[in-house]
Every structure is written in C-alpha cells, then in structure tokens.
GROMACS .gro file of C-alpha atoms in nm:
model
  176
    1UNK     CA    1  11.940   9.842   7.838
    2UNK     CA    2  11.795  10.071   8.103
    3UNK     CA    3  12.132  10.129   8.269
    4UNK     CA    4  12.283  10.239   7.940
    5UNK     CA    5  11.989  10.468   7.866
    6UNK     CA    6  12.012  10.625   8.210
    7UNK     CA    7  12.385  10.688   8.163
    8UNK     CA    8  12.333  10.838   7.817
    9UNK     CA    9  12.055  11.065   7.944
   10UNK     CA   10  12.254  11.149   8.260
   11UNK     CA   11  11.980  11.027   8.493
   12UNK     CA   12  12.103  10.892   8.825
   13UNK     CA   13  11.908  10.668   9.060
   14UNK     CA   14  11.880  10.954   9.307
   15UNK     CA   15  11.659  11.138   9.058
   16UNK     CA   16  11.395  10.864   9.110
   17UNK     CA   17  11.286  10.867   8.746
   18UNK     CA   18  11.077  10.558   8.654
   19UNK     CA   19  11.172  10.339   8.358
   20UNK     CA   20  10.867  10.450   8.160
   21UNK     CA   21  10.985  10.811   8.180
   22UNK     CA   22  11.340  10.713   8.076
   23UNK     CA   23  11.206  10.529   7.772
   24UNK     CA   24  10.983  10.819   7.673
   25UNK     CA   25  11.272  11.066   7.706
   26UNK     CA   26  11.487  10.843   7.486
   27UNK     CA   27  11.193  10.790   7.246
   28UNK     CA   28  11.260  10.415   7.247
   29UNK     CA   29  11.042  10.110   7.307
   30UNK     CA   30  11.109   9.867   7.589
   31UNK     CA   31  11.310   9.549   7.549
   32UNK     CA   32  10.989   9.346   7.584
   33UNK     CA   33  10.844   9.519   7.279
   34UNK     CA   34  11.165   9.481   7.078
   35UNK     CA   35  11.181   9.107   7.149
   36UNK     CA   36  10.817   9.047   7.063
   37UNK     CA   37  10.847   9.249   6.744
   38UNK     CA   38  11.153   9.048   6.637
   39UNK     CA   39  10.969   8.724   6.711
   40UNK     CA   40  10.662   8.826   6.511
   41UNK     CA   41  10.872   8.948   6.219
   42UNK     CA   42  11.070   8.621   6.217
   43UNK     CA   43  10.743   8.424   6.210
   44UNK     CA   44  10.637   8.621   5.902
   45UNK     CA   45  10.972   8.540   5.743
   46UNK     CA   46  10.916   8.171   5.820
   47UNK     CA   47  10.579   8.175   5.648
   48UNK     CA   48  10.729   8.322   5.330
   49UNK     CA   49  11.013   8.064   5.319
   50UNK     CA   50  11.002   7.779   5.067
   51UNK     CA   51  10.864   7.455   5.211
   52UNK     CA   52  11.199   7.279   5.171
   53UNK     CA   53  11.385   7.502   5.418
   54UNK     CA   54  11.470   7.344   5.751
   55UNK     CA   55  11.341   7.625   5.979
   56UNK     CA   56  10.998   7.610   5.816
   57UNK     CA   57  10.990   7.232   5.836
   58UNK     CA   58  11.075   7.250   6.208
   59UNK     CA   59  10.816   7.522   6.272
   60UNK     CA   60  10.531   7.331   6.108
   61UNK     CA   61  10.659   6.983   6.197
   62UNK     CA   62  10.513   6.745   6.453
   63UNK     CA   63  10.695   6.484   6.658
   64UNK     CA   64  10.597   6.129   6.573
   65UNK     CA   65  10.724   5.972   6.891
   66UNK     CA   66  10.854   6.088   7.227
   67UNK     CA   67  10.749   6.134   7.586
   68UNK     CA   68  10.575   6.417   7.761
   69UNK     CA   69  10.794   6.570   8.028
   70UNK     CA   70  10.694   6.554   8.393
   71UNK     CA   71  10.558   6.862   8.565
   72UNK     CA   72  10.408   7.038   8.267
   73UNK     CA   73  10.527   7.107   7.918
   74UNK     CA   74  10.789   7.359   7.817
   75UNK     CA   75  10.668   7.649   7.609
   76UNK     CA   76  10.729   7.621   7.239
   77UNK     CA   77  10.800   7.900   6.994
   78UNK     CA   78  10.442   7.865   6.871
   79UNK     CA   79  10.304   7.923   7.221
   80UNK     CA   80  10.497   8.244   7.279
   81UNK     CA   81  10.423   8.356   6.923
   82UNK     CA   82  10.051   8.323   6.989
   83UNK     CA   83  10.073   8.551   7.295
   84UNK     CA   84  10.288   8.801   7.101
   85UNK     CA   85  10.035   8.809   6.817
   86UNK     CA   86   9.753   8.862   7.066
   87UNK     CA   87   9.935   9.146   7.239
   88UNK     CA   88  10.005   9.311   6.901
   89UNK     CA   89   9.637   9.285   6.806
   90UNK     CA   90   9.695   9.043   6.517
   91UNK     CA   91   9.445   8.762   6.467
   92UNK     CA   92   9.619   8.434   6.550
   93UNK     CA   93   9.397   8.241   6.306
   94UNK     CA   94   9.466   8.450   5.995
   95UNK     CA   95   9.817   8.584   6.060
   96UNK     CA   96   9.979   8.349   5.808
   97UNK     CA   97   9.781   8.489   5.515
   98UNK     CA   98   9.869   8.845   5.620
   99UNK     CA   99  10.236   8.749   5.657
  100UNK     CA  100  10.256   8.635   5.294
  101UNK     CA  101  10.248   9.000   5.187
  102UNK     CA  102  10.571   9.142   5.330
  103UNK     CA  103  10.492   9.517   5.325
  104UNK     CA  104  10.153   9.459   5.488
  105UNK     CA  105  10.311   9.233   5.749
  106UNK     CA  106  10.578   9.491   5.836
  107UNK     CA  107  10.309   9.756   5.871
  108UNK     CA  108  10.100   9.528   6.096
  109UNK     CA  109  10.398   9.445   6.318
  110UNK     CA  110  10.504   9.809   6.349
  111UNK     CA  111  10.153   9.925   6.437
  112UNK     CA  112  10.110   9.634   6.676
  113UNK     CA  113  10.441   9.711   6.847
  114UNK     CA  114  10.342  10.076   6.888
  115UNK     CA  115  10.003   9.990   7.038
  116UNK     CA  116  10.157   9.724   7.263
  117UNK     CA  117  10.420   9.967   7.390
  118UNK     CA  118  10.158  10.230   7.465
  119UNK     CA  119   9.937   9.986   7.653
  120UNK     CA  120  10.238   9.846   7.841
  121UNK     CA  121  10.344  10.198   7.942
  122UNK     CA  122   9.994  10.292   8.057
  123UNK     CA  123   9.968   9.972   8.260
  124UNK     CA  124  10.311  10.027   8.419
  125UNK     CA  125  10.220  10.384   8.514
  126UNK     CA  126   9.886  10.269   8.655
  127UNK     CA  127  10.056   9.999   8.864
  128UNK     CA  128  10.311  10.252   8.993
  129UNK     CA  129  10.037  10.499   9.091
  130UNK     CA  130   9.846  10.221   9.266
  131UNK     CA  131  10.158  10.111   9.453
  132UNK     CA  132  10.238  10.470   9.556
  133UNK     CA  133   9.880  10.540   9.667
  134UNK     CA  134   9.884  10.226   9.881
  135UNK     CA  135  10.206  10.344  10.045
  136UNK     CA  136  10.045  10.679  10.125
  137UNK     CA  137   9.733  10.523  10.277
  138UNK     CA  138   9.921  10.305  10.527
  139UNK     CA  139   9.828  10.389  10.884
  140UNK     CA  140  10.058  10.647  11.031
  141UNK     CA  141  10.277  10.571  11.323
  142UNK     CA  142  10.086  10.508  11.641
  143UNK     CA  143  10.120  10.756  11.925
  144UNK     CA  144  10.213  10.472  12.160
  145UNK     CA  145  10.579  10.514  12.073
  146UNK     CA  146  10.669  10.882  12.085
  147UNK     CA  147  11.016  11.022  12.137
  148UNK     CA  148  11.012  11.225  12.461
  149UNK     CA  149  11.284  11.457  12.329
  150UNK     CA  150  11.163  11.555  11.983
  151UNK     CA  151  10.809  11.415  11.972
  152UNK     CA  152  10.865  11.195  11.667
  153UNK     CA  153  10.619  10.904  11.639
  154UNK     CA  154  10.719  10.544  11.566
  155UNK     CA  155  10.525  10.233  11.470
  156UNK     CA  156  10.735   9.999  11.678
  157UNK     CA  157  10.925  10.020  12.003
  158UNK     CA  158  11.248   9.915  11.835
  159UNK     CA  159  11.230  10.222  11.612
  160UNK     CA  160  11.205  10.444  11.919
  161UNK     CA  161  11.500  10.268  12.082
  162UNK     CA  162  11.714  10.310  11.770
  163UNK     CA  163  11.610  10.673  11.734
  164UNK     CA  164  11.686  10.754  12.098
  165UNK     CA  165  12.056  10.689  12.030
  166UNK     CA  166  12.063  10.993  11.802
  167UNK     CA  167  11.987  11.232  12.087
  168UNK     CA  168  12.298  11.353  12.272
  169UNK     CA  169  12.136  11.374  12.617
  170UNK     CA  170  12.211  11.067  12.828
  171UNK     CA  171  11.906  11.121  13.047
  172UNK     CA  172  11.651  11.031  12.781
  173UNK     CA  173  11.394  10.810  12.945
  174UNK     CA  174  11.259  10.517  12.747
  175UNK     CA  175  10.925  10.357  12.816
  176UNK     CA  176  10.980  10.004  12.934
   0.00000   0.00000   0.00000
C-alpha cells in the first residue's frame, strides 16, 4: 500500500518522508484503519441479518464441547471486534442496538474511523519525534579517538582505524 502510494506521489526513499506524511498527501487513511472499518461494518451487517443465516449463527454460537488449546487461546473475531469498537469510540455494550439502524451505523463507523486515524497519526508523529530526539541526545563521540589528520572524533577505536584508511598519507600514526 505504502510503496504504491510513494510511487504514485513520486516520493523516493531518499526524500525521507514518513508514512504519515505520505498518507496525508494522498488524503487516504492507513491500512489499519481500513481493515478495522471493514470489520466493524461487517459486524453491523451481521447484526441486521436474519437469525437463520449461517454467519450470524456462527457469530453468536457457542461450542458445546472441545478442548482449550495449550499456551493461550487464539483470538476470535469477537475479541478483535471489541478492540476495534473501542478504538472507534463505540460502546461495546450497546453497539448491536446502534447497528440495527444502518444509516446511523455507517455514520458511527465513518466518524470512528476518522477519529481513530487522527489519533493514530498523532501517536505515530509523537513516537517519531521522541525517537529522533533520543537520537540527538546521545552522547557525542569521545575525544579519546580523534583522527590526527583531520581531527574527526570517533566513539570507538575501530571507527578511527576504518576512517584512517581514507587518508592518502601512509605515515598516519594510529594510537595503539
């Protein structure tokens, strides 16, 4: 998804444009939002189905017998639906009554998807700024390993040794 958008917008990786900026330039939501919106809309469709339909019977059905799997249970559709409803700001206790009215449900899912996308974008930008600020606050290279030719500082001795190969003078003295 992002590769296609970057090609369409003619943004190369050398431009160092973050995904949030690409999505805002394309005026599109992320794949996470699209998937959650589709899941929530399908759940509303399930609620409005007649009780005789197989998907509705499976959604509301319970297993009579069977074993619990070792190492924790696998997530069910209901479990991921509950997190999607929460992230869209829809009450997980009363969503079924709202879903019975299709136009209201579509409006709720669209508004929820918009708010989720905005909060996801803000969080991603915040995390990026935090990551970049941490990179800027790392201690600078120690003066213990300085290049005698150009004065460049290095954190480790191996960096100085590798850098010394770039200088054409064979008489460069390395600290041993």
